[in-house]
Short mmCIF file of C-alpha atoms and ligand atoms in Angstrom, two decimals:
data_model
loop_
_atom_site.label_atom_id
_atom_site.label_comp_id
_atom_site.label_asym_id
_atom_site.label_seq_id
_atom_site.Cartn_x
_atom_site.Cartn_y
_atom_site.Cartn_z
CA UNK A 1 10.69 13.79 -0.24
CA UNK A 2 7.63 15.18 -1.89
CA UNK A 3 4.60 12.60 -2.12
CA UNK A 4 3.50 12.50 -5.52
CA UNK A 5 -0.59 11.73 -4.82
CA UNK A 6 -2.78 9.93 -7.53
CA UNK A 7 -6.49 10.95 -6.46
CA UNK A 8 -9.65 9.24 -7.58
CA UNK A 9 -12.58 10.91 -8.41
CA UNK A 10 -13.22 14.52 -8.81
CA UNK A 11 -16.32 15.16 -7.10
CA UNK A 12 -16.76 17.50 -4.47
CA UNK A 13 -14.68 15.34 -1.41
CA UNK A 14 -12.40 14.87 -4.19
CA UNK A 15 -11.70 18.12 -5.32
CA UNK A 16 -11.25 19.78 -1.40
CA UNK A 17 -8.49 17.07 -1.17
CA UNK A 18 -6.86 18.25 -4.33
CA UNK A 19 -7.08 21.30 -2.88
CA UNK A 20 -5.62 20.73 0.53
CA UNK A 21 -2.47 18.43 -0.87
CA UNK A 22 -2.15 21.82 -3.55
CA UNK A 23 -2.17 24.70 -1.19
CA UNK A 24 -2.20 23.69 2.83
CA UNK A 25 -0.16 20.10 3.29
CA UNK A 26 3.39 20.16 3.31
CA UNK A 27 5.40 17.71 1.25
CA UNK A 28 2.39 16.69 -1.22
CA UNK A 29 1.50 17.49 -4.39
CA UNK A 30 -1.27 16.13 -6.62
CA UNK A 31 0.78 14.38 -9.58
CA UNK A 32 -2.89 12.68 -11.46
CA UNK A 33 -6.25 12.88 -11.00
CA UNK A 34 -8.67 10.44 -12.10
CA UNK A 35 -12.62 10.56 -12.92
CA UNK A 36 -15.20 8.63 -15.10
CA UNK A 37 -15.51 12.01 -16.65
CA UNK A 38 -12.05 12.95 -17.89
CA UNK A 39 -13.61 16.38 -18.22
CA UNK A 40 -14.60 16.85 -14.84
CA UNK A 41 -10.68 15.20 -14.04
CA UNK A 42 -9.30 17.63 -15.96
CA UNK A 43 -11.20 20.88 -14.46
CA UNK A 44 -9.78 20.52 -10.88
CA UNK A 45 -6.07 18.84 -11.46
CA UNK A 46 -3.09 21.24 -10.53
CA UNK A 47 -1.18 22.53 -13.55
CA UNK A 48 1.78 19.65 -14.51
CA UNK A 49 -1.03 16.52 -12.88
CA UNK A 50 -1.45 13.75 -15.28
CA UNK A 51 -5.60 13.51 -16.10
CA UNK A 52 -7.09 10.49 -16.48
CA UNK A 53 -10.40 8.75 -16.86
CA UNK A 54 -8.93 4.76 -15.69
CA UNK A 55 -8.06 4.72 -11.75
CA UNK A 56 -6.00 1.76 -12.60
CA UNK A 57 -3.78 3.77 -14.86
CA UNK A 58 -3.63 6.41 -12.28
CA UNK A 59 -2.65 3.42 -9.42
CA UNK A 60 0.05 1.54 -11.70
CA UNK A 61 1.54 5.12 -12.67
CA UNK A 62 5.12 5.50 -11.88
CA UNK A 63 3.98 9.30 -11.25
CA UNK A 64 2.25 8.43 -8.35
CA UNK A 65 3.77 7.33 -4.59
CA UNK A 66 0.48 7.17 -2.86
CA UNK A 67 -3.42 7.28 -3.82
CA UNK A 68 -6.24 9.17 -2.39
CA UNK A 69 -10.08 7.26 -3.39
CA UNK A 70 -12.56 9.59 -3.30
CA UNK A 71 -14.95 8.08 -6.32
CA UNK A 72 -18.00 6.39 -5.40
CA UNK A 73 -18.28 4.51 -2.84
CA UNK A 74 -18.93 0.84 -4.66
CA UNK A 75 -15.86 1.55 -6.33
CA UNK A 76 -14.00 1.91 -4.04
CA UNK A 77 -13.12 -1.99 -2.96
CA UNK A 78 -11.73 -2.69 -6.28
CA UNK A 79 -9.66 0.72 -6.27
CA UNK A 80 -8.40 0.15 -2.92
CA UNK A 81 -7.80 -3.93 -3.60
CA UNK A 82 -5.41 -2.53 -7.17
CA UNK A 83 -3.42 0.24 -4.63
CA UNK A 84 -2.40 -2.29 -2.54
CA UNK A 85 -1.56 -5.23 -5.48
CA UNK A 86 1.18 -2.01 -6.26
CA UNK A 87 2.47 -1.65 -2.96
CA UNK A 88 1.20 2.01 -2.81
CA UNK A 89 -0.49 3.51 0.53
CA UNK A 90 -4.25 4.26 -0.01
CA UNK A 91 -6.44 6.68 1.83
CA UNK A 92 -9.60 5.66 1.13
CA UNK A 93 -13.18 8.15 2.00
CA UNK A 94 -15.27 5.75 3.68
CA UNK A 95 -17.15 3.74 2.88
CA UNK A 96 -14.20 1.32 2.51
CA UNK A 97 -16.45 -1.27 0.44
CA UNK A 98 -20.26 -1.10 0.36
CA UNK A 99 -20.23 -5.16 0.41
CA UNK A 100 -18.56 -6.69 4.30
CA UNK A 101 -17.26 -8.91 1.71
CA UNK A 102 -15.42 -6.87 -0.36
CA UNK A 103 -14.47 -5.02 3.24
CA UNK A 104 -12.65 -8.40 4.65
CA UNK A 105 -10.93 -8.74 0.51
CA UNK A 106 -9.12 -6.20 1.55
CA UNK A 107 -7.94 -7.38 5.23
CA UNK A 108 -7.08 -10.43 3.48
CA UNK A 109 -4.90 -9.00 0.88
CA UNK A 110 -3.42 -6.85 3.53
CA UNK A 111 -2.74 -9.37 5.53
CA UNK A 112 -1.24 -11.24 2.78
CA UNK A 113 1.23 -8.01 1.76
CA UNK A 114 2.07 -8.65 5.60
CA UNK A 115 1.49 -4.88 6.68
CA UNK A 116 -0.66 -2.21 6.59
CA UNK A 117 -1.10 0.26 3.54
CA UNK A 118 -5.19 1.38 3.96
CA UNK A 119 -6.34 4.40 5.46
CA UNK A 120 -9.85 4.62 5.86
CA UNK A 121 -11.32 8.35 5.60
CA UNK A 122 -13.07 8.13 9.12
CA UNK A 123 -11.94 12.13 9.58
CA UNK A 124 -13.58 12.37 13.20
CA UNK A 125 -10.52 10.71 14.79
CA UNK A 126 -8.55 13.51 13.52
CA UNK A 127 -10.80 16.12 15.18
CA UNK A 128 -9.92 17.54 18.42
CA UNK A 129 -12.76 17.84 20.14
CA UNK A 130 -12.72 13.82 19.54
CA UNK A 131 -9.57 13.86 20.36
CA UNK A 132 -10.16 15.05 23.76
CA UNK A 133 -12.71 12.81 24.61
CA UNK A 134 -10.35 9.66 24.21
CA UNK A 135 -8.22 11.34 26.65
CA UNK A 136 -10.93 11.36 28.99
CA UNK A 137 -11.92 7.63 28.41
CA UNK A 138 -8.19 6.25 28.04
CA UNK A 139 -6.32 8.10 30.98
CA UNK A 140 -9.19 6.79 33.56
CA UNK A 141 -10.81 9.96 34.45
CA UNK A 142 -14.44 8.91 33.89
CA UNK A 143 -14.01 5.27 34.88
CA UNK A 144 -15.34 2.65 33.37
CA UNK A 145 -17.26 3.92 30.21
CA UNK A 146 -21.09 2.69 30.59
CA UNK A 147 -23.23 4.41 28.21
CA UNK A 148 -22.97 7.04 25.29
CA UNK A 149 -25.31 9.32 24.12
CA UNK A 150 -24.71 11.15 20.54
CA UNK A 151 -26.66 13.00 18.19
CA UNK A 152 -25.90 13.02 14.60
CA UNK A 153 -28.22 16.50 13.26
CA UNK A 154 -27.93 17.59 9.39
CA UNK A 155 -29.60 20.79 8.18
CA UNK A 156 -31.95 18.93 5.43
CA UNK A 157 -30.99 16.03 3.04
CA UNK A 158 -31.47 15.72 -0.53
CA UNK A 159 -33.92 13.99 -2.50
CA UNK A 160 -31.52 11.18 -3.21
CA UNK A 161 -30.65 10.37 0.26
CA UNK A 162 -32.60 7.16 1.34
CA UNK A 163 -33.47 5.86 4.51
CA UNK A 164 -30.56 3.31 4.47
CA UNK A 165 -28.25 5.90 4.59
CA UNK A 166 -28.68 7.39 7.79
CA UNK A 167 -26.73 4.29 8.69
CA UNK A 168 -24.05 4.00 5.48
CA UNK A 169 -23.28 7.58 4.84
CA UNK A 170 -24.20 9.32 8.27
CA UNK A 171 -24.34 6.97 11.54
CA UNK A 172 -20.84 4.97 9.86
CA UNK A 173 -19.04 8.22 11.81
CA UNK A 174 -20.46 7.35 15.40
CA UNK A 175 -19.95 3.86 14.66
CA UNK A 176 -16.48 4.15 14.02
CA UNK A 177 -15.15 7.10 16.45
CA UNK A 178 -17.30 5.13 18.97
CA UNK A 179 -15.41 1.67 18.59
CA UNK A 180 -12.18 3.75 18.64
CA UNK A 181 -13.19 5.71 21.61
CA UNK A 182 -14.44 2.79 23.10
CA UNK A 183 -11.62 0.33 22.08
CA UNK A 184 -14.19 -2.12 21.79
CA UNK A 185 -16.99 -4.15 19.36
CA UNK A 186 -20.67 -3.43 18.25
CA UNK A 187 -22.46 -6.44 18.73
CA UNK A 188 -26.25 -5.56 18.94
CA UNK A 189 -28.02 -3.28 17.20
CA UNK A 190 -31.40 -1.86 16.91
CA UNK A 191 -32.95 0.85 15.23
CA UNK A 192 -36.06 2.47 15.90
CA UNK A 193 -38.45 5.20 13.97
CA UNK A 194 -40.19 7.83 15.76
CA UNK A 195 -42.98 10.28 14.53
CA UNK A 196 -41.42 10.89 10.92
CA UNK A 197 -40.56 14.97 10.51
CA UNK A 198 -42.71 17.04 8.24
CA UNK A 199 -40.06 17.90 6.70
CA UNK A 200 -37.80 14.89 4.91
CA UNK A 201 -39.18 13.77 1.28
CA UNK A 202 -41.43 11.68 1.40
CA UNK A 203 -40.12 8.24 1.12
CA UNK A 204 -37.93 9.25 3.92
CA UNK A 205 -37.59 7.76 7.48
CA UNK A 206 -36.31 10.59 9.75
CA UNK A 207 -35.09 10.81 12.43
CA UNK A 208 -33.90 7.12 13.44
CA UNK A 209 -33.17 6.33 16.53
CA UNK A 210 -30.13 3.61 17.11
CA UNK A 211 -29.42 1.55 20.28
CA UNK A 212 -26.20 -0.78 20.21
CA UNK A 213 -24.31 -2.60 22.86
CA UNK A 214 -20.91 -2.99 22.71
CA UNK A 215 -18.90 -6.51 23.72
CA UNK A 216 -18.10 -4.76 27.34
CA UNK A 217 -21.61 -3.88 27.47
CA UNK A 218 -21.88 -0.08 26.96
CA UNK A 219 -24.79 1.15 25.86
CA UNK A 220 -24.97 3.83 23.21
CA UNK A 221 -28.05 5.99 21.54
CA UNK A 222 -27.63 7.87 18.98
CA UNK A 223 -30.52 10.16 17.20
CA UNK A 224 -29.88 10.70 13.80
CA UNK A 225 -32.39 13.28 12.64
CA UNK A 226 -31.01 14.52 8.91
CA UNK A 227 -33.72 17.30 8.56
CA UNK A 228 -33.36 19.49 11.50
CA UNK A 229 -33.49 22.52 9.75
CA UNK A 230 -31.54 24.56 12.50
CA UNK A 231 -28.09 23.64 11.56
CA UNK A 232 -25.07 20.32 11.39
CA UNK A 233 -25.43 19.70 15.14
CA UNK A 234 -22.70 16.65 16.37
CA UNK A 235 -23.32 15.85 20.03
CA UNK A 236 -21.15 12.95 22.07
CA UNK A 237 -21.47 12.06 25.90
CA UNK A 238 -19.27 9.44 27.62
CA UNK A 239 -20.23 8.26 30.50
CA UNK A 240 -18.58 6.28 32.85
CA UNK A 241 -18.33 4.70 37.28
CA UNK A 242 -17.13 7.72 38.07
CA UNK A 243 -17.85 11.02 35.57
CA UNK A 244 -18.34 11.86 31.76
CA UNK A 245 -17.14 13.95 29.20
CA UNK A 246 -19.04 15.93 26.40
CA UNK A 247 -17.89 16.64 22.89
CA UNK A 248 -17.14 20.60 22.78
CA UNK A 249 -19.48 22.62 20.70
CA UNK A 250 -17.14 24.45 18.15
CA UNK A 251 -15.48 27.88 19.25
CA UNK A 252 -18.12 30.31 17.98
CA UNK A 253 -18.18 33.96 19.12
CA UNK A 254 -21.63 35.02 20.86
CA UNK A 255 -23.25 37.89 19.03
CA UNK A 256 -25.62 40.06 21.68
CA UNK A 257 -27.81 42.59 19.37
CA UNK A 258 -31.35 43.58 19.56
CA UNK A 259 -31.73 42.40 22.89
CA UNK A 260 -30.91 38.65 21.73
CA UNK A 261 -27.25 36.68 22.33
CA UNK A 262 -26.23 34.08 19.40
CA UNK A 263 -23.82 31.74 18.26
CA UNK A 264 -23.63 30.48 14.65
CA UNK A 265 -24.38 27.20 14.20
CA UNK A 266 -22.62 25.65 10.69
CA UNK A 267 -24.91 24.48 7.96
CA UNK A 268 -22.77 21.43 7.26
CA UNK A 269 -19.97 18.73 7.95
CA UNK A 270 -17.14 20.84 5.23
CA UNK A 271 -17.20 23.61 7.71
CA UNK A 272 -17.49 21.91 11.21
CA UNK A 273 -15.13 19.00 10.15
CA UNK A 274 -12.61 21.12 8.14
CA UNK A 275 -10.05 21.10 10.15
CA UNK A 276 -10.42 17.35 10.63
CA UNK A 277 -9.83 16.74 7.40
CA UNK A 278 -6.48 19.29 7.22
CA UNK A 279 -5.54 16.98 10.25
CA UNK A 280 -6.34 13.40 8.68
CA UNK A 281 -4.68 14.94 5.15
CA UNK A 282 -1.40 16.04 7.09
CA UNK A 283 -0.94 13.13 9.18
CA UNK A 284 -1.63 10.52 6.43
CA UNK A 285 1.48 12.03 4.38
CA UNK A 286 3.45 12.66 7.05
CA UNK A 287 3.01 9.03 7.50
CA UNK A 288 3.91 7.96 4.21
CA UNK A 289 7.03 10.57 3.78
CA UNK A 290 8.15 8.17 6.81
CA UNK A 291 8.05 5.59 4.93
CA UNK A 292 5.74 3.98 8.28
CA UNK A 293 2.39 1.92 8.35
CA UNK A 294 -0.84 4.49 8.29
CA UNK A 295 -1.72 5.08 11.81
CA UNK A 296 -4.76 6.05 11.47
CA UNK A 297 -8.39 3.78 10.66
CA UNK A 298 -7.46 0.53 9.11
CA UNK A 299 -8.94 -1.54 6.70
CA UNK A 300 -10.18 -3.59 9.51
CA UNK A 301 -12.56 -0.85 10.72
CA UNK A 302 -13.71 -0.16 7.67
CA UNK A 303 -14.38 -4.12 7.22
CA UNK A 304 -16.45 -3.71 10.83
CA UNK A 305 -17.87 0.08 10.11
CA UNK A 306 -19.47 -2.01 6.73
CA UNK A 307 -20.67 -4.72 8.90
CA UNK A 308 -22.37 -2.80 11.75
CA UNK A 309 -23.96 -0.98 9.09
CA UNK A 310 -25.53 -3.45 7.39
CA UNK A 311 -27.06 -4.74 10.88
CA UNK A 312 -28.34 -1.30 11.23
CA UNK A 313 -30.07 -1.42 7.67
CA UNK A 314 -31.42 -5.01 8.47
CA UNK A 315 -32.82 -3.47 11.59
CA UNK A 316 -34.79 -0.56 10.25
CA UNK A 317 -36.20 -3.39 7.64
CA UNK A 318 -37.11 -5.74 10.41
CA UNK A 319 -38.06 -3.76 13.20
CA UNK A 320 -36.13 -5.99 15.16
CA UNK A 321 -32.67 -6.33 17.04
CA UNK A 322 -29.81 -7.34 15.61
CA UNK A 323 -28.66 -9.55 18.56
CA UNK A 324 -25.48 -11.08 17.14
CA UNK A 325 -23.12 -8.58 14.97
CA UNK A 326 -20.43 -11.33 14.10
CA UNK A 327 -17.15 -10.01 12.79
CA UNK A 328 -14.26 -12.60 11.74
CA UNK A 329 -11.04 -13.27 13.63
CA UNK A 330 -9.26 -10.09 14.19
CA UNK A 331 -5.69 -10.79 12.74
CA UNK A 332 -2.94 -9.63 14.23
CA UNK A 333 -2.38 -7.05 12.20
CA UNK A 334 -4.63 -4.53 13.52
CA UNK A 335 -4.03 -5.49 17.11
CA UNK A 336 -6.28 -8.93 17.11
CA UNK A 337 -5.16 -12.54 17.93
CA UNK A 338 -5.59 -14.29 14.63
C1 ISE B 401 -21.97 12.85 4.70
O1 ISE B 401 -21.61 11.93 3.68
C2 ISE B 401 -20.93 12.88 5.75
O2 ISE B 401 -19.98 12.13 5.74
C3 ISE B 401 -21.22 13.78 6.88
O3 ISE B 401 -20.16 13.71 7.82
C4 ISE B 401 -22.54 13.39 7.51
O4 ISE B 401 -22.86 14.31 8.53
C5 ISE B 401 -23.64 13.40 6.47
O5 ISE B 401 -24.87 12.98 7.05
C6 ISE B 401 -23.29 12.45 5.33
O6 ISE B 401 -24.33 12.50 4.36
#
């Protein structure tokens, strides 16, 4: 069976999906493609895709098996909440929802289909450096995980990125591969600002520095420092009773010339995360050519990504902890009690 995928949005996330269900994933093919600008839709579909400027169109299609939402993010609750009312499986790019609210919708009308059909575009869980690590934490090597220390370095960041989005668009990734590695809750957070660079725009706090706690009690810190003008530098230490583990730089070869020796750095998350995202992409159809439940983030971590999020944004406004990051009952579907 060949999964006939409706994407959403036909930006630049959208378009390197098109691409990869076109030319690199087995048993996909990219049957519509939607965007506010039917234009811009119709510049990247595949010869023979439907192109069209309503993503409800594109989700009710009978064209279309499964949907891929990679629009803007506050559109995507409402996308996602329509793929499910049809039954279809939906990866959505994070953020799921931009509202907790709109996050736990979702859940709820998950929970109400009574199984799981979101896919939440967290693509570090797909990477194998990450990958590794939870094999260190989960087969008992390190012992009981303590304390994590990450670093989350972009290059430089655009005039339109604002200060609340080193915790939306850039710390979400820690915050999620860091539950997952974890298997556990944020509950506290704090974030704090150091000496400002030189180098961000002006109405620009960078770096940030975030401390949470976890339910079990593990500390983490992570820098996030989004004009660091050497390079995208991702760092992640585990530690733990009895050892730690280290996220791998990426394979690089070393260059010795003029008397120096160099690696390349990359310049940005397409090229270090690439084949992340071939991973996620493969796996999620694989999944739904099975005909199984996605196995990869739920709609429940993107409910709590949204939530630990916000805490982090209320932080940075107060200059105080966030001592009590509630989430609802866990249901049952995705592993909980309720
Ligand atoms: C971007 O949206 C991403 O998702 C990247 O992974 C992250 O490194 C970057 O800071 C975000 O802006």
């Amino acid at each position: 069976m060949t999964v006939r995928v409706g994407v959403i949005g036909a930006g630049w996330i959208g378009t390197e999906h098109i691409r990869r269900l076109s030319t690199t994933v087995p048993g996909a093919r990219v049957s519509a493609v939607s965007d506010i600008d039917r234009e811009r839709a119709s510049s990247v579909a595949p010869q023979g895709a439907a192109v069209l400027s309503d993503s409800r169109r594109l989700v009710e299609s009978d064209e279309v098996d499964a949907v891929l939402v990679a629009s803007w993010g506050p559109a995507h609750a409402e996308q996602v909440l329509a793929a499910v009312a049809a039954g279809k499986p939906v990866l959505c790019e994070k953020p799921l929802a931009t509202d907790p609210a709109d996050g736990l919708r979702i859940v709820e009308a998950e929970h109400a289909a009574g199984r799981r059909l979101v896919q939440v575009g967290f693509m570090r869980r797909f990477d194998s450096g990450y990958r590794a690590l939870k094999e260190a934490v989960d087969d008992g090597s390190l012992g009981t995980p303590l304390m994590a220390h990450c670093a989350h370095r972009n290059k430089s960041a655009q005039s339109s990125y604002t200060s609340d989005m080193a915790a939306r668009d850039t710390a979400v990734h820690e915050i999620d591969v860091l539950r997952w590695l974890l298997d556990d809750e944020i509950t506290t957070v704090q974030v704090l600002a150091p000496r400002s660079t030189g180098k961000r725009h002006p109405h620009l706090t960078d770096p940030q520095f975030m401390l949470f706690e976890t339910a079990g009690g593990v500390r983490i810190d992570l820098e996030v420092f989004v004009n660091c003008q050497y390079g995208y530098d991702i760092q992640c230490e585990i530690v733990g009773e009895e050892g730690l583990v280290r996220l791998p730089d990426p394979a690089a070869p070393r260059v010795r010339a003029a008397g120096r020796e160099s690696t390349a750095i990359f310049a940005d998350f397409t090229g270090r995360f690439a084949a992340a995202f071939d991973t996620e992409i493969r796996e999620w159809i694989d999944g739904v050519r099975a005909g199984g439940e996605p196995t990869g983030p739920s709609a429940w971590d993107g409910y709590a990504a949204t939530v630990v999020t916000d805490a982090a944004v209320e932080s940075l406004t107060t200059g105080g902890a966030v001592t009590a990051v509630e989430l609802k009952p866990r249901p049952a579907l995705y592993g909980g009690a309720a």
